[in-house]
mmCIF file of C-alpha atoms in Angstrom:
data_model
loop_
_atom_site.group_PDB
_atom_site.id
_atom_site.type_symbol
_atom_site.label_atom_id
_atom_site.label_comp_id
_atom_site.label_asym_id
_atom_site.label_seq_id
_atom_site.Cartn_x
_atom_site.Cartn_y
_atom_site.Cartn_z
ATOM 1 C CA MET A 1 3.206 28.314 6.559
ATOM 2 C CA ASP A 2 4.022 28.671 10.212
ATOM 3 C CA PRO A 3 3.522 25.348 12.288
ATOM 4 C CA GLN A 4 0.096 26.639 14.153
ATOM 5 C CA THR A 5 -0.914 27.759 11.145
ATOM 6 C CA PHE A 6 -0.358 24.503 9.309
ATOM 7 C CA LYS A 7 -1.784 22.117 12.047
ATOM 8 C CA LYS A 8 -4.981 24.623 12.076
ATOM 9 C CA THR A 9 -5.341 24.147 8.570
ATOM 10 C CA TYR A 10 -4.728 20.536 8.268
ATOM 11 C CA LYS A 11 -6.209 19.496 11.520
ATOM 12 C CA GLU A 12 -8.381 16.710 10.086
ATOM 13 C CA VAL A 13 -5.851 15.667 7.668
ATOM 14 C CA ILE A 14 -3.016 15.181 10.562
ATOM 15 C CA ARG A 15 -6.063 13.528 12.871
ATOM 16 C CA LYS A 16 -6.523 10.889 10.490
ATOM 17 C CA TYR A 17 -2.804 10.387 9.946
ATOM 18 C CA ASP A 18 -2.302 9.860 13.939
ATOM 19 C CA SER A 19 -5.537 7.624 14.646
ATOM 20 C CA HIS A 20 -4.258 5.111 11.396
ATOM 21 C CA ASP A 21 -7.268 6.197 9.700
ATOM 22 C CA TYR A 22 -6.700 6.916 5.634
ATOM 23 C CA THR A 23 -10.238 6.846 4.771
ATOM 24 C CA GLY A 24 -11.266 9.754 2.111
ATOM 25 C CA LEU A 25 -7.623 11.164 2.156
ATOM 26 C CA ASP A 26 -6.417 11.625 -1.561
ATOM 27 C CA ALA A 27 -2.906 12.250 -3.017
ATOM 28 C CA ASN A 28 -2.746 16.086 -1.930
ATOM 29 C CA ASP A 29 -3.380 14.758 1.411
ATOM 30 C CA LEU A 30 -0.155 12.733 1.215
ATOM 31 C CA TYR A 31 1.939 16.107 0.799
ATOM 32 C CA VAL A 32 0.241 17.374 4.152
ATOM 33 C CA ILE A 33 1.276 13.859 5.897
ATOM 34 C CA GLU A 34 5.039 14.118 4.672
ATOM 35 C CA ARG A 35 5.267 17.436 6.025
ATOM 36 C CA TYR A 36 3.553 16.683 9.063
ATOM 37 C CA LYS A 37 6.259 13.810 9.678
ATOM 38 C CA LYS A 38 8.737 16.249 9.280
ATOM 39 C CA ILE A 39 7.678 18.706 11.659
ATOM 40 C CA LYS A 40 5.696 16.987 14.346
ATOM 41 C CA ASN A 41 8.701 16.455 16.654
ATOM 42 C CA THR A 42 10.178 19.924 16.294
ATOM 43 C CA PRO A 43 10.339 22.417 19.015
ATOM 44 C CA LYS A 44 8.332 24.746 17.380
ATOM 45 C CA TYR A 45 5.265 22.288 16.757
ATOM 46 C CA GLN A 46 5.628 20.483 20.184
ATOM 47 C CA ALA A 47 5.084 24.386 21.299
ATOM 48 C CA ILE A 48 1.804 24.809 20.185
ATOM 49 C CA PRO A 49 -0.891 24.212 23.068
ATOM 50 C CA GLU A 50 -3.189 21.625 22.754
ATOM 51 C CA PRO A 51 -5.548 20.015 25.723
ATOM 52 C CA LYS A 52 -3.744 17.183 27.877
ATOM 53 C CA VAL A 53 -4.437 13.664 28.455
ATOM 54 C CA SER A 54 -4.394 13.746 32.365
ATOM 55 C CA LYS A 55 -1.765 11.277 34.077
ATOM 56 C CA ALA A 56 -5.024 9.582 35.457
ATOM 57 C CA PHE A 57 -6.354 8.742 32.419
ATOM 58 C CA LYS A 58 -2.982 7.355 31.022
ATOM 59 C CA LYS A 59 -2.444 5.009 33.986
ATOM 60 C CA GLU A 60 -6.041 4.033 33.488
ATOM 61 C CA VAL A 61 -5.564 2.812 30.039
ATOM 62 C CA ASP A 62 -2.244 1.564 30.323
ATOM 63 C CA GLY A 63 -3.341 -0.784 32.993
ATOM 64 C CA LEU A 64 -5.570 -2.667 30.698
ATOM 65 C CA SER A 65 -5.106 -5.678 28.888
ATOM 66 C CA LEU A 66 -6.044 -5.779 24.873
ATOM 67 C CA LYS A 67 -9.392 -7.543 25.597
ATOM 68 C CA GLU A 68 -10.129 -5.240 28.588
ATOM 69 C CA LEU A 69 -9.466 -1.939 26.346
ATOM 70 C CA LYS A 70 -11.441 -3.394 23.378
ATOM 71 C CA GLN A 71 -14.388 -3.845 26.330
ATOM 72 C CA ALA A 72 -14.157 -0.509 27.920
ATOM 73 C CA PHE A 73 -13.884 1.584 24.554
ATOM 74 C CA PRO A 74 -16.123 -0.285 21.944
ATOM 75 C CA TYR A 75 -15.215 2.080 19.006
ATOM 76 C CA LEU A 76 -11.946 -0.052 18.934
ATOM 77 C CA TRP A 77 -14.140 -2.393 17.228
ATOM 78 C CA HIS A 78 -15.131 -0.475 14.509
ATOM 79 C CA PRO A 79 -13.083 -0.888 11.009
ATOM 80 C CA VAL A 80 -11.253 1.986 11.344
ATOM 81 C CA PRO A 81 -10.494 2.260 15.158
ATOM 82 C CA GLY A 82 -12.129 5.646 16.956
ATOM 83 C CA ASN A 83 -15.401 7.511 16.454
ATOM 84 C CA GLN A 84 -14.027 9.416 13.745
ATOM 85 C CA LEU A 85 -16.704 7.955 11.242
ATOM 86 C CA SER A 86 -19.558 8.361 13.451
ATOM 87 C CA ILE A 87 -21.893 11.190 14.773
ATOM 88 C CA GLU A 88 -20.296 10.982 18.260
ATOM 89 C CA GLY A 89 -16.920 11.819 16.623
ATOM 90 C CA TYR A 90 -18.590 14.880 14.919
ATOM 91 C CA PHE A 91 -19.417 16.464 18.166
ATOM 92 C CA GLN A 92 -16.399 15.634 19.950
ATOM 93 C CA SER A 93 -14.364 18.453 21.982
ATOM 94 C CA GLU A 94 -10.543 18.396 21.149
ATOM 95 C CA THR A 95 -10.351 16.719 25.092
ATOM 96 C CA GLU A 96 -12.049 13.996 23.841
ATOM 97 C CA ARG A 97 -10.111 13.913 20.507
ATOM 98 C CA GLN A 98 -6.899 13.557 22.538
ATOM 99 C CA LYS A 99 -8.227 10.814 24.909
ATOM 100 C CA GLU A 100 -9.320 8.759 22.060
ATOM 101 C CA LEU A 101 -6.104 9.211 20.109
ATOM 102 C CA TYR A 102 -4.274 7.795 23.180
ATOM 103 C CA VAL A 103 -6.640 4.945 23.521
ATOM 104 C CA ILE A 104 -5.984 4.131 19.557
ATOM 105 C CA ASN A 105 -2.262 3.914 20.067
ATOM 106 C CA ARG A 106 -2.518 2.296 23.195
ATOM 107 C CA TYR A 107 -4.513 -0.612 21.553
ATOM 108 C CA TYR A 108 -1.863 -0.537 18.399
ATOM 109 C CA GLU A 109 0.947 -1.475 21.119
ATOM 110 C CA LEU A 110 -1.108 -4.073 22.453
ATOM 111 C CA LEU A 111 -2.129 -5.500 19.035
ATOM 112 C CA ALA A 112 1.796 -5.588 17.833
ATOM 113 C CA LYS A 113 2.470 -7.891 21.047
ATOM 114 C CA GLU A 114 -0.200 -10.457 19.774
ATOM 115 C CA PRO A 115 1.090 -13.819 18.251
ATOM 116 C CA VAL A 116 -1.597 -13.130 15.398
ATOM 117 C CA SER A 117 -2.989 -9.397 14.680
ATOM 118 C CA GLU A 118 -6.773 -9.247 14.217
ATOM 119 C CA ARG A 119 -6.131 -6.468 11.788
ATOM 120 C CA SER A 120 -3.426 -8.178 9.932
ATOM 121 C CA SER A 121 -3.735 -7.423 6.043
ATOM 122 C CA THR A 122 -2.772 -11.370 5.911
ATOM 123 C CA PHE A 123 -4.883 -12.688 9.085
ATOM 124 C CA MET A 124 -5.526 -15.986 7.556
ATOM 125 C CA GLN A 125 -1.894 -17.045 7.018
ATOM 126 C CA ASP A 126 -0.836 -15.613 9.696
ATOM 127 C CA TYR A 127 -3.413 -17.715 11.682
ATOM 128 C CA VAL A 128 -2.448 -20.964 9.786
ATOM 129 C CA ALA A 129 0.830 -20.338 10.129
ATOM 130 C CA TYR A 130 0.511 -20.231 14.215
ATOM 131 C CA VAL A 131 -1.427 -23.289 14.200
ATOM 132 C CA ASN A 132 1.055 -25.253 12.315
ATOM 133 C CA GLN A 133 3.704 -24.289 13.996
ATOM 134 C CA THR A 134 2.684 -24.417 17.837
ATOM 135 C CA GLY A 135 -0.546 -26.702 17.290
ATOM 136 C CA LEU A 136 -2.441 -23.627 19.573
ATOM 137 C CA ASN A 137 -5.288 -21.475 19.291
ATOM 138 C CA PRO A 138 -3.784 -18.143 19.307
ATOM 139 C CA PHE A 139 -6.353 -16.316 21.079
ATOM 140 C CA THR A 140 -7.352 -18.731 23.538
ATOM 141 C CA GLY A 141 -3.565 -20.086 24.084
ATOM 142 C CA LYS A 142 -5.119 -23.681 24.399
ATOM 143 C CA LYS A 143 -4.578 -26.808 22.089
ATOM 144 C CA ALA A 144 -6.078 -25.828 18.886
ATOM 145 C CA SER A 145 -9.253 -28.412 18.158
ATOM 146 C CA ASP A 146 -8.937 -31.419 15.075
ATOM 147 C CA ASP A 147 -10.883 -29.240 12.904
ATOM 148 C CA VAL A 148 -8.910 -26.430 12.895
ATOM 149 C CA MET A 149 -5.675 -28.271 12.899
ATOM 150 C CA PHE A 150 -7.293 -30.087 9.890
ATOM 151 C CA MET A 151 -7.944 -26.623 8.083
ATOM 152 C CA ALA A 152 -4.378 -25.307 9.137
ATOM 153 C CA LYS A 153 -2.898 -28.288 7.625
ATOM 154 C CA HIS A 154 -4.578 -28.228 4.178
ATOM 155 C CA TYR A 155 -5.489 -24.354 3.923
ATOM 156 C CA HIS A 156 -2.575 -23.586 1.451
ATOM 157 C CA THR A 157 -3.654 -26.374 -0.819
ATOM 158 C CA VAL A 158 -7.179 -25.183 -1.154
ATOM 159 C CA GLN A 159 -6.913 -21.379 -1.003
ATOM 160 C CA ALA A 160 -3.670 -19.785 -0.048
ATOM 161 C CA VAL A 161 -3.065 -17.591 -3.217
ATOM 162 C CA SER A 162 -6.526 -17.823 -5.003
ATOM 163 C CA ALA A 163 -8.787 -14.329 -5.202
ATOM 164 C CA LEU A 164 -11.503 -16.751 -4.491
ATOM 165 C CA GLY A 165 -9.844 -17.691 -1.299
ATOM 166 C CA LEU A 166 -10.003 -13.818 -0.231
ATOM 167 C CA THR A 167 -13.392 -13.690 -1.101
ATOM 168 C CA LEU A 168 -14.656 -16.629 0.961
ATOM 169 C CA THR A 169 -12.215 -16.982 3.753
ATOM 170 C CA GLY A 170 -11.081 -12.838 3.679
ATOM 171 C CA GLY A 171 -14.840 -11.905 3.268
ATOM 172 C CA TYR A 172 -15.966 -14.623 6.012
ATOM 173 C CA MET A 173 -13.321 -13.619 8.382
ATOM 174 C CA ASP A 174 -13.592 -10.164 7.511
ATOM 175 C CA TYR A 175 -13.632 -9.733 11.244
ATOM 176 C CA VAL A 176 -17.078 -10.588 11.334
ATOM 177 C CA GLY A 177 -16.917 -12.244 14.632
ATOM 178 C CA LEU A 178 -14.864 -9.152 15.973
ATOM 179 C CA LYS A 179 -17.214 -6.786 14.805
ATOM 180 C CA SER A 180 -19.914 -8.553 16.368
ATOM 181 C CA GLY A 181 -18.091 -9.727 19.624
ATOM 182 C CA VAL A 182 -17.928 -13.016 18.607
ATOM 183 C CA SER A 183 -14.336 -14.679 19.180
ATOM 184 C CA ALA A 184 -12.078 -14.880 16.051
ATOM 185 C CA ALA A 185 -11.423 -18.243 17.454
ATOM 186 C CA ALA A 186 -15.097 -19.116 17.141
ATOM 187 C CA VAL A 187 -15.455 -18.057 13.740
ATOM 188 C CA SER A 188 -12.257 -20.054 12.487
ATOM 189 C CA ASP A 189 -13.765 -23.163 14.009
ATOM 190 C CA ASP A 190 -16.367 -23.237 11.618
ATOM 191 C CA VAL A 191 -14.351 -24.832 8.888
ATOM 192 C CA GLU A 192 -16.844 -27.222 7.419
ATOM 193 C CA GLU A 193 -18.775 -23.807 6.246
ATOM 194 C CA ILE A 194 -15.743 -22.449 4.616
ATOM 195 C CA ASN A 195 -14.770 -25.584 3.055
ATOM 196 C CA SER A 196 -18.239 -26.376 1.569
ATOM 197 C CA GLN A 197 -18.503 -22.718 0.209
ATOM 198 C CA LEU A 198 -15.036 -23.332 -1.511
ATOM 199 C CA THR A 199 -16.033 -26.696 -2.757
ATOM 200 C CA SER A 200 -19.688 -25.885 -4.048
ATOM 201 C CA SER A 201 -18.296 -22.871 -5.932
ATOM 202 C CA LYS A 202 -17.354 -23.499 -9.821
ATOM 203 C CA LYS A 203 -15.270 -20.125 -10.223
ATOM 204 C CA THR A 204 -12.182 -20.451 -12.006
ATOM 205 C CA VAL A 205 -9.651 -18.062 -10.692
ATOM 206 C CA PRO A 206 -6.015 -16.907 -11.298
ATOM 207 C CA GLU A 207 -3.571 -18.014 -8.921
ATOM 208 C CA VAL A 208 -0.718 -15.715 -7.600
ATOM 209 C CA GLY A 209 2.658 -16.373 -8.661
ATOM 210 C CA VAL A 210 5.169 -15.375 -6.020
ATOM 211 C CA SER A 211 8.443 -14.390 -6.584
ATOM 212 C CA SER A 212 9.697 -12.512 -3.522
ATOM 213 C CA ASP A 213 13.114 -11.787 -4.604
ATOM 214 C CA LYS A 214 11.439 -9.377 -7.051
ATOM 215 C CA THR A 215 10.358 -6.988 -4.590
ATOM 216 C CA ALA A 216 12.720 -4.180 -3.445
ATOM 217 C CA SER A 217 14.329 -4.429 0.037
ATOM 218 C CA SER A 218 12.981 -0.609 0.551
ATOM 219 C CA VAL A 219 9.569 -2.098 0.080
ATOM 220 C CA GLU A 220 9.906 -5.125 1.694
ATOM 221 C CA ALA A 221 11.282 -3.590 5.049
ATOM 222 C CA ILE A 222 8.013 -1.487 5.262
ATOM 223 C CA LEU A 223 5.876 -4.430 4.518
ATOM 224 C CA LYS A 224 7.772 -6.078 7.661
ATOM 225 C CA GLN A 225 7.367 -3.133 9.687
ATOM 226 C CA ASN A 226 3.329 -4.104 9.191
ATOM 227 C CA GLY A 227 4.087 -7.546 9.907
ATOM 228 C CA THR A 228 3.434 -8.703 6.680
ATOM 229 C CA THR A 229 5.928 -9.874 3.526
ATOM 230 C CA SER A 230 5.650 -9.316 -0.282
ATOM 231 C CA LYS A 231 4.605 -13.151 -0.594
ATOM 232 C CA SER A 232 1.396 -12.582 1.557
ATOM 233 C CA PHE A 233 0.868 -8.699 0.045
ATOM 234 C CA LEU A 234 0.704 -9.588 -3.412
ATOM 235 C CA ASN A 235 -3.057 -11.335 -2.472
ATOM 236 C CA LEU A 236 -3.681 -7.636 -2.021
ATOM 237 C CA THR A 237 -2.374 -5.658 -4.790
ATOM 238 C CA ASP A 238 -3.050 -8.316 -7.718
ATOM 239 C CA ALA A 239 -5.450 -6.676 -10.004
ATOM 240 C CA ASP A 240 -7.463 -9.953 -9.805
ATOM 241 C CA SER A 241 -7.884 -9.976 -6.534
ATOM 242 C CA VAL A 242 -11.514 -8.570 -4.859
ATOM 243 C CA LEU A 243 -11.020 -6.802 -1.693
ATOM 244 C CA SER A 244 -13.267 -5.806 1.220
ATOM 245 C CA PRO A 245 -12.914 -2.235 2.340
ATOM 246 C CA LYS A 246 -11.049 -3.069 5.490
ATOM 247 C CA GLN A 247 -8.321 -4.932 2.999
ATOM 248 C CA THR A 248 -8.732 -1.829 0.862
ATOM 249 C CA GLY A 249 -7.454 0.373 3.853
ATOM 250 C CA ILE A 250 -4.731 -1.674 5.144
ATOM 251 C CA VAL A 251 -3.188 -1.667 1.357
ATOM 252 C CA ARG A 252 -3.685 2.277 1.253
ATOM 253 C CA ASP A 253 -1.938 2.336 4.763
ATOM 254 C CA VAL A 254 0.910 0.704 3.389
ATOM 255 C CA ARG A 255 0.563 2.534 0.333
ATOM 256 C CA VAL A 256 0.993 5.807 2.638
ATOM 257 C CA GLN A 257 3.941 4.523 4.473
ATOM 258 C CA ILE A 258 5.800 3.830 1.409
ATOM 259 C CA GLY A 259 5.163 7.852 0.460
ATOM 260 C CA LEU A 260 6.320 9.733 -2.865
ATOM 261 C CA PRO A 261 10.264 9.494 -3.675
ATOM 262 C CA GLU A 262 12.383 12.512 -2.515
ATOM 263 C CA SER A 263 13.985 14.889 -5.039
ATOM 264 C CA GLY A 264 17.007 13.463 -6.861
ATOM 265 C CA THR A 265 15.357 9.463 -6.860
ATOM 266 C CA LYS A 266 16.256 7.990 -10.107
ATOM 267 C CA MET A 267 12.825 7.076 -11.718
ATOM 268 C CA ALA A 268 11.778 4.664 -14.693
ATOM 269 C CA LYS A 269 9.274 4.313 -17.475
ATOM 270 C CA VAL A 270 9.334 1.532 -19.753
ATOM 271 C CA ILE A 271 8.435 2.346 -23.377
ATOM 272 C CA PRO A 272 8.017 0.259 -26.609
ATOM 273 C CA ALA A 273 11.227 0.757 -28.699
ATOM 274 C CA LYS A 274 9.569 1.815 -31.609
ATOM 275 C CA TYR A 275 8.971 4.793 -29.851
ATOM 276 C CA VAL A 276 12.532 5.997 -29.035
ATOM 277 C CA GLU A 277 13.252 7.422 -32.498
ATOM 278 C CA GLY A 278 10.899 9.548 -32.309
ATOM 279 C CA ILE A 279 11.947 11.159 -28.765
ATOM 280 C CA VAL A 280 15.843 10.988 -29.773
ATOM 281 C CA ALA A 281 15.341 12.687 -33.358
ATOM 282 C CA PRO A 282 16.811 16.517 -33.458
ATOM 283 C CA ASP A 283 14.369 18.852 -32.867
ATOM 284 C CA SER A 284 11.944 16.314 -31.740
ATOM 285 C CA LYS A 285 9.000 17.837 -29.869
ATOM 286 C CA ARG A 286 8.605 15.116 -27.557
ATOM 287 C CA ASN A 287 10.761 16.314 -24.592
ATOM 288 C CA THR A 288 8.784 15.285 -21.656
ATOM 289 C CA VAL A 289 7.719 12.235 -19.537
ATOM 290 C CA SER A 290 4.164 11.764 -18.400
ATOM 291 C CA GLY A 291 1.791 9.099 -17.315
ATOM 292 C CA PHE A 292 2.803 6.217 -14.888
ATOM 293 C CA VAL A 293 6.463 5.754 -13.404
ATOM 294 C CA SER A 294 8.136 3.910 -11.056
ATOM 295 C CA VAL A 295 11.424 4.313 -8.545
ATOM 296 C CA ASP A 296 14.059 2.714 -10.538
ATOM 297 C CA SER A 297 15.315 1.029 -7.386
ATOM 298 C CA HIS A 298 11.498 -0.720 -7.047
ATOM 299 C CA SER A 299 11.663 -1.944 -10.340
ATOM 300 C CA ALA A 300 15.420 -2.839 -11.192
ATOM 301 C CA SER A 301 14.785 -6.641 -10.777
ATOM 302 C CA LEU A 302 12.845 -6.728 -13.974
ATOM 303 C CA THR A 303 14.925 -7.206 -16.733
ATOM 304 C CA THR A 304 13.094 -9.760 -19.656
ATOM 305 C CA LEU A 305 10.199 -7.823 -21.682
ATOM 306 C CA ASP A 306 7.928 -10.793 -20.108
ATOM 307 C CA GLU A 307 8.873 -9.475 -16.837
ATOM 308 C CA VAL A 308 8.745 -5.566 -17.660
ATOM 309 C CA PHE A 309 5.072 -6.331 -19.251
ATOM 310 C CA GLU A 310 3.708 -8.757 -16.328
ATOM 311 C CA ASP A 311 5.176 -6.773 -13.375
ATOM 312 C CA ASN A 312 3.964 -3.427 -14.993
ATOM 313 C CA ARG A 313 0.761 -4.713 -15.674
ATOM 314 C CA LEU A 314 1.327 -3.399 -19.340
ATOM 315 C CA ASP A 315 -1.552 -5.509 -20.332
ATOM 316 C CA TYR A 316 -3.714 -2.826 -20.788
ATOM 317 C CA GLN A 317 -6.517 -2.143 -23.398
ATOM 318 C CA ASN A 318 -4.923 -1.327 -26.796
ATOM 319 C CA THR A 319 -1.332 -1.795 -25.526
ATOM 320 C CA PRO A 320 1.324 -1.080 -27.855
ATOM 321 C CA TYR A 321 3.321 -4.079 -26.842
ATOM 322 C CA SER A 322 3.687 -7.583 -28.461
ATOM 323 C CA LEU A 323 5.434 -10.156 -26.155
ATOM 324 C CA GLY A 324 5.654 -12.563 -29.225
ATOM 325 C CA ALA A 325 6.717 -9.983 -31.572
ATOM 326 C CA ASP A 326 8.850 -7.316 -29.737
ATOM 327 C CA ASP A 327 12.561 -8.014 -29.997
ATOM 328 C CA THR A 328 13.244 -5.352 -27.846
ATOM 329 C CA TYR A 329 11.947 -2.563 -25.286
ATOM 330 C CA ALA A 330 12.902 0.764 -23.872
ATOM 331 C CA LYS A 331 13.344 2.170 -20.839
ATOM 332 C CA ILE A 332 13.803 6.101 -19.733
ATOM 333 C CA ASN A 333 15.560 6.648 -16.765
ATOM 334 C CA PHE A 334 15.608 10.456 -15.405
ATOM 335 C CA THR A 335 16.179 12.188 -11.924
ATOM 336 C CA LEU A 336 13.007 13.277 -10.318
ATOM 337 C CA ASP A 337 13.480 17.242 -9.641
ATOM 338 C CA SER A 338 10.578 17.740 -7.324
ATOM 339 C CA LYS A 339 8.271 15.303 -5.812
ATOM 340 C CA MET A 340 5.784 17.550 -6.323
ATOM 341 C CA ARG A 341 5.319 16.301 -9.697
ATOM 342 C CA LEU A 342 3.891 12.974 -8.662
ATOM 343 C CA ASP A 343 0.596 11.475 -7.618
ATOM 344 C CA ILE A 344 0.225 7.915 -5.818
ATOM 345 C CA PRO A 345 -2.906 6.749 -7.688
ATOM 346 C CA LEU A 346 -5.215 6.454 -5.366
ATOM 347 C CA ARG A 347 -8.553 6.114 -6.743
ATOM 348 C CA GLU A 348 -11.584 4.094 -8.195
ATOM 349 C CA PRO A 349 -10.729 2.703 -11.621
ATOM 350 C CA LYS A 350 -13.065 3.438 -14.108
ATOM 351 C CA VAL A 351 -14.714 0.935 -16.768
ATOM 352 C CA GLY A 352 -12.032 -0.159 -19.006
ATOM 353 C CA GLU A 353 -9.028 0.671 -17.055
ATOM 354 C CA TYR A 354 -8.301 -2.644 -16.184
ATOM 355 C CA PRO A 355 -5.758 -3.805 -14.638
ATOM 356 C CA PHE A 356 -5.274 -0.125 -12.989
ATOM 357 C CA THR A 357 -6.613 -1.259 -9.759
ATOM 358 C CA GLY A 358 -6.193 2.456 -7.808
ATOM 359 C CA ARG A 359 -3.966 1.220 -4.934
ATOM 360 C CA GLY A 360 -1.295 2.370 -5.605
ATOM 361 C CA PHE A 361 0.873 -0.485 -6.895
ATOM 362 C CA THR A 362 0.997 -2.018 -10.325
ATOM 363 C CA GLY A 363 -1.474 -4.971 -9.776
ATOM 364 C CA SER A 364 1.445 -7.485 -10.419
ATOM 365 C CA LYS A 365 1.456 -10.911 -9.319
ATOM 366 C CA GLU A 366 4.846 -11.456 -8.989
ATOM 367 C CA ILE A 367 6.127 -7.991 -7.381
ATOM 368 C CA VAL A 368 5.035 -5.519 -4.976
ATOM 369 C CA LEU A 369 5.429 -2.364 -7.230
ATOM 370 C CA PRO A 370 4.648 0.908 -5.806
ATOM 371 C CA GLU A 371 3.583 3.264 -8.995
ATOM 372 C CA TYR A 372 3.256 6.867 -9.144
ATOM 373 C CA GLU A 373 1.798 9.376 -11.813
ATOM 374 C CA LEU A 374 3.033 12.505 -13.299
ATOM 375 C CA ARG A 375 0.360 15.173 -12.416
ATOM 376 C CA LYS A 376 -1.080 16.662 -15.358
ATOM 377 C CA GLY A 377 0.179 19.744 -15.912
ATOM 378 C CA ALA A 378 3.255 18.796 -14.299
ATOM 379 C CA ASN A 379 5.016 16.582 -16.842
ATOM 380 C CA TYR A 380 8.866 15.884 -16.656
ATOM 381 C CA HIS A 381 11.127 17.808 -19.185
ATOM 382 C CA TYR A 382 13.967 15.703 -20.013
ATOM 383 C CA GLN A 383 17.241 17.015 -17.937
ATOM 384 C CA HIS A 384 21.169 16.454 -18.598
ATOM 385 C CA GLY A 385 21.951 12.876 -17.774
ATOM 386 C CA ASP A 386 18.616 11.385 -18.298
ATOM 387 C CA THR A 387 19.046 8.467 -20.678
ATOM 388 C CA ILE A 388 17.201 6.204 -22.826
ATOM 389 C CA GLY A 389 17.819 2.743 -22.930
ATOM 390 C CA VAL A 390 16.914 -0.166 -25.333
ATOM 391 C CA TYR A 391 16.933 -3.715 -24.275
ATOM 392 C CA ASP A 392 16.974 -7.182 -25.571
ATOM 393 C CA SER A 393 13.371 -8.618 -24.866
ATOM 394 C CA LYS A 394 14.884 -12.016 -24.034
ATOM 395 C CA SER A 395 18.156 -11.631 -22.266
ATOM 396 C CA GLY A 396 17.348 -7.752 -20.912
ATOM 397 C CA ASN A 397 20.947 -6.950 -22.004
ATOM 398 C CA LEU A 398 21.065 -3.037 -22.594
ATOM 399 C CA LEU A 399 21.528 -2.814 -26.580
ATOM 400 C CA LYS A 400 22.280 1.073 -26.886
ATOM 401 C CA GLN A 401 21.688 3.846 -24.913
ATOM 402 C CA TYR A 402 20.750 7.618 -25.569
ATOM 403 C CA MET A 403 22.050 10.256 -23.023
ATOM 404 C CA TYR A 404 20.294 13.691 -23.164
ATOM 405 C CA ASP A 405 22.768 16.712 -23.387
ATOM 406 C CA ALA A 406 21.453 19.862 -22.165
ATOM 407 C CA LYS A 407 24.083 22.254 -23.562
ATOM 408 C CA GLN A 408 23.561 20.418 -27.000
ATOM 409 C CA LYS A 409 19.723 20.252 -26.424
ATOM 410 C CA GLN A 410 19.812 16.967 -27.762
ATOM 411 C CA TRP A 411 20.086 13.085 -27.297
ATOM 412 C CA LEU A 412 23.512 11.556 -28.053
ATOM 413 C CA LEU A 413 23.952 7.994 -28.348
ATOM 414 C CA GLN A 414 26.733 6.763 -25.974
#
C-alpha cells in the first residue's frame, strides 16, 4: 500500500496515536501503528499534502505556560486530551485537527518538564517522593503544609503498594481536581479524608512484592521513558489491582509502546514437563505452539518453578501445575518467523478468566512481563533449531533438552 493510500485508509488510527489516545484501539491497530512509525518520517510520507498550522498559531501556543495553555484550551483537562471523544471533535475540519494535535504535543512537552506530572501513572508516589525530598509542594513551589508533610512521611506505611491504596488514593486523586479545575495541591491537602477512608475500610488486600531486577532492561527502559519504574508500574499491572479508566489508558499506552517483537526474536512458552514426551515422540501430531507466550529475554530472569508459576500467572482455573508435587517443568523456545502471528491481548477479561487482566501483561506482582497470544489459525509450527528444555523446579537448572531437526522432522535429545 502506497503512503498516501495508507494515510487515507488508517487516518483515524494515526490521529489517535499522534494525540496519545489509545481508546478503542485493538491489537490489529497496533500493526498499523508499527507501520506508521516506520514510514512517517520518510520523504514519500512527508510529501503528502496536508493542512498546515500557521506560524502565528505556533508562536502563540509556544509562548504559553502550562497553566496558560490549559486555560486557553480546556480540552487538555479531558481524561484523553483533545476533542476526539466529544461532539466537537466529530465536526472538526482537518485544519482544526492539526491545530489541536500541535497543542496536545506542546502540552506533553511542557508536562515533561514538571517536577510531578499530573498524568503520571505513579502520580501519588511521585508527589510523595518530591515532598519528602524537597519539603515543597510541586504545584506551588511553596513549603508544603504540615498535613501534606505528615501524609508524605507515612504514605508508604499505609498504602504504598496495595490495591486498596490504588482504589482510594488513585481513585480519590484520579485527577478529580484537575478535571474540575481544582488544583492537585488542594486535593492533596485533604489528607484527613483519605486517612479516614483507609482506616475505616475493613478490606484485606494483597501487597505487591517488588523485585525490580526481574523486569527486563528493555522493558524498564520504556517505563523510564514514561517517567516510571517497574516498582511503581507493578501496581497497575498486578492482576489484583483495580484500575480507573485513566489508569487503564496509561497501561495500554505503555504496552503499545513496547509493541510486538520483530521476526527472529527468541520466544518462550512454559508447559508442564509431563507434556514433553507427547510432543517429542516420533510421528507426534503435537507440532505447533499456541496460546500465550513471552519474549525469552523478558522472562529469562525466571528460573525456579515458583517464579515461573507466579510471574507467568499460571494459577488459572484448572491449572495443570502443582507447586508442591512438580519436581520439573518445561519451556519451549522458538524463533518467531513473523510478528503477524501474534496479538497483544488487550481486551476485557471474561468471567472465570482470572488472573488474565486484558492489559497486555501477565499480571504478576513481581515482574512487569509483557505477554503475547498466538492468533487463532496462526499457530507456530516447530522449525529447525527450536528447543524444549526440562528444568529442575527448585534450582531452575536445565536437566535435559530436545532440539527439533527439520531434515529428520523429529526432536533429538541433546
